[in-house]
């Protein structure tokens, strides 16, 4: 062990520990190997790797640990501005001159903080359960030739493991040998890159002798490779043996964690990267701390309210000090001449400070701690309602929707942009064989998704019968073909039977699929292929009577139908060569020798390359969901690992791309890049200079294409006039306007009598102009399509602003060949480009979508065929993409409006008692003595007015769920922040000032000028306080009737029940002994209830306080109705028309 070894150990340890500080890798990881660092693994001997201090194989997605939970969760709670005020008030309550007892201030604060921490703990425990399940998976470990079962978390770098068919790889492994003699295995990587096609991996010839557990008893080797990094597609290393042999290792020898072994009995591999060093974890990011935009705005409101409170307290302190100095000597009941530190005219400054502190505590109702308790409870109840919605329940998988971050409920109603995965999200991860053309004749009457989408969009299709075709699900998965001419051997009687036979042979032979099953039962044979479309073609051959049932490295075996009565014959085809599919060739071919000895080349591929080589003579729910989301003003981005052609085809099938829409193509896959590489390779430049020049040139290419796209908007020209245009004919753009849809739905404006034709026409014209203004920056006639190479240039260069400028002008954006980490970077870029006032939602179903889901403002995971990794990391989970429509347009709209109205009402309610506390303090000469019993104020927000506002936050609806779907434009209210903005908050506060003046000064005016008790005595302090507080309970509860639009028995029960509780409290509290009830002893029974003026006062206060708001709302409804009010009026008109229109008389 010389100095060089120690230096190497130090570098490795430093690298390892620096990797622990961040869960995800970055661009520097890919360059680390260039600095001379190497990752050294002693295979089959983990103890020798101990000096490098590599991490174990445990992974986690939790936010907290046992030691970080308390400080971090407290940090999360104190991100709310109001909590700092409450903590300060708790400290002030400990002073001897505080107007309230400390327990009444500290306990509510502790309760709210504990409630928030409990919710954080509950959500993180659920994440920990998922992590524990993954870390506890078993795997066979064969280190030193001894087979034993270990848990994933127990594996170490250097361990040799044996993974069996359909098992997941527990760590990043170096493939040593497989059950196949040639060392080949098949891997499914859909959890990593979303692709369901099987990848071929092959062991090095230098390790193919390791065929059993015992063969590892004496196996020794050292792997030297690149350090852990985030690149899923690259690997470079060498395997050094004790005898001096060195074997190069590359991506074909690497098995990545969370990939699945398929169609291979078993493989042996050695752990090279474990736990946080694995590539999938390097692509992950730390779970972010998300806060809703409503919470952030609420913080701003609290700071403003605190500013108001501070100014009023300061004024109270100044007034209290001045009054103590100059007037208090005349107020004998303050005892100003005694040794009283609080009201001593000779120490007015101290009196002013005490008055200031009393003001901070007394006026504290302006900073409502009960609002945060109500928010927590309401959000949990909303989450329960979302989970119980049968409209988002998937019977096929028995999965309801789930809310994992209830603090983001209202964010669902304000989404501006959706970032979506394609595979398994926009598509069902399934291809069906529906139609084919053989020798110029079209076969198949089943309709495809493209045909159904074309029909819906009004595009004429070639085959008239397609629109009447059966669209039911296929009986055989992958085969949805309906045409008797080719079934059951009937094609043998046709004139071109030889051509049809060649077509079937191509289906059965031109592929790389593997059969599973016994030929004794041909229908039981299943296929595993590199892609769903390849599976569909082999299944089609099977259904047509050409059953591919066996494969060896040199031969393909097919059982072929030979007669119309089911006669068959087994044929063997010699496989001479396979020309695999590539993005450049866009096709795959096989060269086979037919049983007769002829050698043929069979090919299949994209039409863009296949048609040039031929003789010239020879998803509905998703679409509807996307249409509704787009009509709702939501822009759709698709981030997929697929090639550009596939992504564009899927875009048309699901109506993401529409007829007449110009496609702005930004790609580095053309010949210009090849010309650039050839030019640089012959330029005599050094490698570093060549890399720099290539980077600059690529940036120039991408910048030029982005500028071309922007010129298309500025000059409003056809894209085919641009140098790299790829456009189709323009169409009349513009998203469906809300008013126009209402006109079609109501059968004309003039028939909408409930509003009056003139008012409705004026309203619709206003709405049309507002929607047009909002959509000025978005052009529905354009879609942006960009490949991963161009995106990589944009993300690492200075083109981000230019890219976002172009992307935000398009209604749809498709990013192709995007890696998992690029998805997360794109999400960050989109959020940055949109700004704080617009929200981004990410949705996906695979592990490759986790980073994107975690970064976005709102993450939605689909529990689909690609596992539950995305769902585990998401804020909300659904079973199918189509449920996103209901989640956003219905529950998102409702939750946003409910929370908005609830907060505004809560501010109105607490400001009432806050302003009254100010008036009371003024009337008591800033002494800090309230005019009503302390227990009244203690129960005001928690008992007397708590439950009705909770009902608004959980059950109120402006429109029905059906109308939310029928009129997606209603969703734009959240995007425009129509229900919660500075203006509305200001109006709520102004309204509270007016109502508080009525509630306070009407009793003052009544009781100061007239006798109150039956014996002619004036009202006592307790009489005035109880009468005043009755109005303070009645007004906010009855005011709620102007906020609610969807009345149920629950609302009436809670509103009237809360009022009843107040009167019952007066009776019960007043019946206690005078020592407990103090001035409230028998107050209601003996004084208030018998007094007619008390009841008349309450009626007068309620009417005067609420009536102006009712008048304003009525005029607004009639003259400038909101969107939902128009829908309500339309629904009412329809119901009236239905009930008044007589039934038709039978002929």
XYZ file of N, CA and C in Angstrom, residues 614-748:
405
model
N -40.664 1.372 -52.568
C -41.709 0.522 -53.129
C -42.038 0.964 -54.537
N -42.701 0.079 -55.252
C -43.183 0.381 -56.595
C -44.334 1.367 -56.482
N -44.262 2.464 -57.248
C -45.300 3.474 -57.156
C -46.664 2.957 -57.584
N -46.746 1.868 -58.319
C -48.036 1.349 -58.755
C -48.613 0.419 -57.668
N -47.731 -0.163 -56.968
C -48.239 -1.099 -55.952
C -48.948 -0.300 -54.731
N -56.741 7.251 -29.935
C -57.093 7.084 -28.554
C -58.223 8.088 -28.236
N -59.754 7.607 -27.984
C -60.804 8.616 -28.015
C -60.963 9.407 -26.686
N -60.870 8.772 -25.581
C -61.025 9.487 -24.305
C -59.905 10.502 -24.123
N -58.714 10.121 -24.514
C -57.580 11.032 -24.375
C -57.806 12.279 -25.211
N -58.322 12.090 -26.424
C -58.550 13.234 -27.314
C -59.572 14.193 -26.721
N -60.657 13.639 -26.200
C -61.683 14.493 -25.606
C -61.121 15.233 -24.403
N -60.346 14.521 -23.588
C -59.742 15.160 -22.420
C -58.848 16.316 -22.839
N -57.998 16.089 -23.839
C -57.099 17.150 -24.295
C -57.869 18.314 -24.894
N -58.948 18.009 -25.643
C -59.772 19.082 -26.194
C -60.339 19.962 -25.085
N -60.866 19.322 -24.036
C -61.453 20.083 -22.938
C -60.398 20.877 -22.182
N -59.235 20.278 -21.970
C -58.180 20.997 -21.264
C -57.700 22.194 -22.069
N -57.605 22.008 -23.377
C -57.168 23.120 -24.225
C -58.233 24.219 -24.231
N -59.502 23.841 -24.283
C -60.571 24.832 -24.235
C -60.568 25.564 -22.901
N -60.119 24.886 -21.863
C -60.025 25.512 -20.545
C -58.867 26.492 -20.445
N -58.105 26.653 -21.513
C -56.989 27.590 -21.504
C -55.681 26.992 -21.043
N -55.606 25.657 -20.974
C -54.400 24.975 -20.509
C -53.573 24.558 -21.719
N -52.298 24.893 -21.700
C -51.402 24.490 -22.777
C -50.764 23.150 -22.429
N -50.558 22.326 -23.434
C -50.081 20.966 -23.233
C -48.672 20.828 -23.798
N -47.765 20.338 -22.962
C -46.422 19.956 -23.389
C -46.304 18.450 -23.217
N -45.758 17.783 -24.216
C -45.518 16.344 -24.125
C -44.009 16.117 -24.127
N -43.510 15.462 -23.105
C -42.090 15.134 -22.985
C -41.960 13.629 -23.073
N -41.349 13.136 -24.133
C -41.319 11.696 -24.368
C -39.933 11.256 -24.797
N -39.641 10.009 -24.533
C -38.380 9.424 -24.980
C -38.456 8.850 -26.370
N -39.635 8.918 -27.009
C -39.808 8.358 -28.350
C -39.174 9.239 -29.407
N -38.993 8.641 -30.573
C -38.463 9.403 -31.703
C -39.531 10.367 -32.197
N -39.103 11.339 -32.975
C -39.972 12.431 -33.371
C -41.168 11.957 -34.176
N -40.958 11.034 -35.119
C -42.060 10.576 -35.964
C -43.164 9.931 -35.131
N -42.765 9.097 -34.173
C -43.754 8.438 -33.321
C -44.514 9.459 -32.490
N -43.807 10.406 -31.922
C -44.457 11.409 -31.086
C -45.449 12.245 -31.890
N -45.091 12.601 -33.122
C -46.002 13.390 -33.955
C -47.241 12.579 -34.301
N -47.070 11.303 -34.636
C -48.224 10.461 -34.955
C -49.163 10.343 -33.755
N -48.593 10.153 -32.580
C -49.412 10.086 -31.379
C -50.108 11.416 -31.136
N -49.405 12.508 -31.432
C -50.013 13.828 -31.273
C -51.251 14.002 -32.114
N -51.225 13.503 -33.350
C -52.409 13.576 -34.203
C -53.505 12.646 -33.702
N -53.116 11.437 -33.250
C -54.110 10.462 -32.819
C -54.894 10.952 -31.614
N -54.240 11.695 -30.719
C -54.930 12.161 -29.519
C -55.336 13.633 -29.621
N -55.302 14.192 -30.830
C -55.762 15.559 -31.106
C -54.899 16.621 -30.445
N -53.712 16.258 -30.017
C -52.783 17.272 -29.539
C -52.329 18.137 -30.704
N -52.138 17.505 -31.860
C -51.904 18.208 -33.112
C -53.167 18.107 -33.937
N -53.562 19.207 -34.541
C -54.842 19.254 -35.229
C -54.634 19.657 -36.685
N -55.633 19.393 -37.511
C -55.507 19.758 -38.924
C -55.364 21.262 -39.086
N -54.508 21.652 -40.003
C -54.279 23.069 -40.239
C -53.301 23.695 -39.285
N -52.812 22.913 -38.322
C -51.855 23.452 -37.354
C -50.442 23.369 -37.923
N -49.737 24.467 -37.935
C -48.362 24.496 -38.425
C -47.425 23.943 -37.361
N -46.545 23.061 -37.781
C -45.573 22.467 -36.861
C -44.234 23.173 -37.013
N -43.760 23.741 -35.916
C -42.437 24.335 -35.884
C -41.456 23.257 -35.437
N -40.617 22.806 -36.353
C -39.688 21.707 -36.074
C -38.323 22.275 -35.715
N -37.823 21.914 -34.533
C -36.474 22.270 -34.109
C -35.731 20.961 -33.876
N -34.787 20.650 -34.776
C -34.148 19.334 -34.713
C -32.698 19.425 -35.158
N -31.875 18.589 -34.530
C -30.479 18.450 -34.943
C -30.237 17.074 -35.535
N -31.296 16.455 -36.032
C -31.156 15.111 -36.588
C -30.996 15.083 -38.090
N -30.868 16.230 -38.717
C -30.787 16.266 -40.162
C -29.362 16.167 -40.679
N -29.228 16.382 -41.978
C -27.923 16.256 -42.623
C -26.972 17.381 -42.251
N -27.512 18.507 -41.772
C -26.649 19.638 -41.451
C -25.673 19.293 -40.326
N -26.100 18.471 -39.385
C -25.215 18.074 -38.296
C -24.128 17.137 -38.813
N -24.508 16.226 -39.715
C -23.507 15.325 -40.287
C -22.464 16.097 -41.090
N -22.926 17.084 -41.847
C -21.990 17.915 -42.607
C -21.062 18.662 -41.654
N -21.604 19.147 -40.545
C -20.798 19.852 -39.565
C -19.723 18.940 -38.979
N -20.121 17.713 -38.622
C -19.153 16.783 -38.038
C -18.048 16.428 -39.031
N -18.422 16.234 -40.296
C -17.406 15.934 -41.301
C -16.464 17.108 -41.498
N -17.006 18.309 -41.471
C -16.188 19.503 -41.641
C -15.198 19.655 -40.489
N -15.654 19.417 -39.280
C -14.773 19.570 -38.122
C -13.744 18.463 -38.047
N -14.120 17.264 -38.481
C -13.169 16.145 -38.410
C -12.010 16.321 -39.380
N -12.196 17.090 -40.440
C -11.122 17.305 -41.411
C -10.504 18.699 -41.268
N -10.795 19.356 -40.169
C -10.294 20.726 -40.017
C -8.961 20.823 -39.324
N -8.387 19.724 -38.899
C -7.097 19.751 -38.228
C -7.128 20.395 -36.864
N -8.279 20.355 -36.178
C -8.405 20.979 -34.870
C -8.088 19.977 -33.771
N -7.687 20.491 -32.638
C -7.479 19.632 -31.478
C -8.830 19.158 -30.963
N -8.850 18.064 -30.180
C -10.151 17.575 -29.664
C -10.910 18.628 -28.870
N -10.209 19.383 -28.025
C -10.903 20.392 -27.221
C -11.464 21.502 -28.104
N -10.639 21.953 -29.079
C -11.111 23.006 -29.970
C -12.257 22.515 -30.834
N -12.166 21.249 -31.284
C -13.249 20.685 -32.100
C -14.547 20.596 -31.287
N -14.461 20.197 -30.019
C -15.650 20.121 -29.174
C -16.254 21.507 -28.953
N -15.384 22.493 -28.749
C -15.894 23.848 -28.531
C -16.559 24.399 -29.779
N -15.904 24.192 -30.925
C -16.470 24.663 -32.191
C -17.794 23.972 -32.491
N -17.845 22.673 -32.201
C -19.083 21.935 -32.457
C -20.223 22.454 -31.581
N -19.913 22.747 -30.319
C -20.936 23.279 -29.418
C -21.452 24.624 -29.919
N -20.542 25.493 -30.342
C -20.956 26.805 -30.833
C -21.806 26.686 -32.099
N -21.383 25.805 -33.015
C -22.131 25.646 -34.258
C -23.519 25.074 -34.014
N -23.617 24.118 -33.095
C -24.922 23.554 -32.772
C -25.835 24.613 -32.163
N -25.288 25.453 -31.313
C -26.099 26.539 -30.753
C -26.586 27.482 -31.850
N -25.726 27.750 -32.829
C -26.135 28.615 -33.936
C -27.253 27.976 -34.755
N -27.138 26.653 -34.982
C -28.194 25.953 -35.731
C -29.527 26.030 -35.004
N -29.508 25.764 -33.692
C -30.749 25.805 -32.924
C -31.287 27.221 -32.848
N -30.400 28.198 -32.662
C -30.850 29.588 -32.592
C -31.512 30.018 -33.894
N -30.954 29.574 -35.015
C -31.532 29.946 -36.302
C -32.936 29.364 -36.457
N -33.129 28.118 -36.024
C -34.451 27.504 -36.128
C -35.452 28.171 -35.197
N -35.025 28.546 -33.995
C -35.919 29.255 -33.087
C -36.287 30.631 -33.648
N -35.317 31.316 -34.237
C -35.606 32.618 -34.842
C -36.580 32.469 -36.006
N -36.437 31.396 -36.784
C -37.376 31.164 -37.888
C -38.799 31.005 -37.356
N -38.927 30.271 -36.255
C -40.248 30.103 -35.669
C -40.844 31.402 -35.189
N -40.043 32.243 -34.571
C -40.550 33.530 -34.089
C -40.930 34.435 -35.251
N -40.172 34.335 -36.358
C -40.532 35.149 -37.523
C -41.876 34.730 -38.091
N -42.216 33.464 -37.916
C -43.520 33.004 -38.407
C -44.654 33.711 -37.681
N -44.474 34.006 -36.410
C -45.495 34.731 -35.666
C -45.478 36.217 -36.009
N -44.284 36.766 -36.097
C -44.181 38.207 -36.322
C -44.690 38.609 -37.692
N -44.400 37.801 -38.690
C -44.812 38.164 -40.050
C -46.081 37.466 -40.478
N -46.552 36.478 -39.647
C -47.783 35.749 -39.958
C -47.744 35.155 -41.350
N -46.629 34.448 -41.649
C -46.460 33.849 -42.964
C -46.549 32.356 -42.852
N -46.668 31.684 -44.004
C -46.691 30.229 -44.030
C -45.315 29.682 -43.713
N -45.293 28.601 -42.971
C -44.009 28.032 -42.583
C -43.261 27.441 -43.764
N -43.982 27.052 -44.807
C -43.257 26.455 -45.912
C -42.461 27.496 -46.701
N -42.605 28.776 -46.349
C -41.775 29.800 -46.957
C -40.452 29.950 -46.232
N -40.334 29.311 -45.046
C -39.095 29.398 -44.279
C -38.106 28.360 -44.770
N -36.836 28.524 -44.482
C -35.818 27.590 -44.969
C -36.044 26.169 -44.525
N -36.528 25.960 -43.253
C -36.720 24.599 -42.773
C -38.167 24.386 -42.418
N -39.068 24.866 -43.217
C -40.472 24.741 -42.898
C -40.962 23.319 -42.976
N -41.975 23.031 -42.204
C -42.614 21.710 -42.218
C -44.061 21.920 -41.841
N -44.752 22.620 -42.717
C -46.071 23.075 -42.328
C -47.127 22.518 -43.251
N -48.333 22.704 -42.797
C -49.501 22.381 -43.609
C -50.316 23.651 -43.739
N -51.460 23.541 -44.393
C -52.252 24.740 -44.631
C -52.732 25.332 -43.324
N -52.789 26.649 -43.281
C -53.264 27.335 -42.087
C -54.762 27.193 -41.969
N -55.237 27.298 -40.739
C -56.670 27.282 -40.519
C -57.024 28.469 -39.645
N -58.288 28.758 -39.577
C -58.728 29.893 -38.770
C -58.541 29.543 -37.309
N -57.606 30.225 -36.624
C -57.260 29.874 -35.247
C -58.248 30.443 -34.266
N -57.849 30.345 -33.007
C -58.680 30.857 -31.932
C -59.332 29.761 -31.156
N -59.160 29.765 -29.852
C -59.807 28.768 -29.019
C -61.273 29.097 -28.894
N -62.073 28.085 -28.596
C -63.499 28.278 -28.452
C -63.807 29.272 -27.362
N -64.502 30.308 -27.657
C -64.808 31.322 -26.662
C -66.034 30.897 -25.876
N -66.016 31.274 -24.616
C -67.088 30.859 -23.735
C -68.439 31.363 -24.229
N -68.469 32.615 -24.646
C -69.739 33.180 -25.077
C -70.269 32.474 -26.310
N -69.374 32.149 -27.257
C -69.810 31.482 -28.470
C -70.421 30.120 -28.160
N -69.802 29.391 -27.228
C -70.337 28.087 -26.867
C -71.700 28.229 -26.231
N -71.868 29.244 -25.397
C -73.174 29.461 -24.789
C -74.219 29.791 -25.842
N -73.803 30.552 -26.868
C -74.755 30.875 -27.923
C -75.237 29.615 -28.622
N -74.297 28.713 -28.916
C -74.698 27.466 -29.581
C -75.544 26.610 -28.642
N -75.170 26.628 -27.346
C -75.862 25.753 -26.414
C -77.270 26.246 -26.129
N -77.448 27.561 -26.123
C -78.755 28.104 -25.773
C -79.649 28.316 -26.981
N -79.109 28.020 -28.147
C -79.908 28.167 -29.345
C -80.114 29.605 -29.759
N -79.214 30.486 -29.397
C -79.318 31.881 -29.789
C -79.483 32.788 -28.599
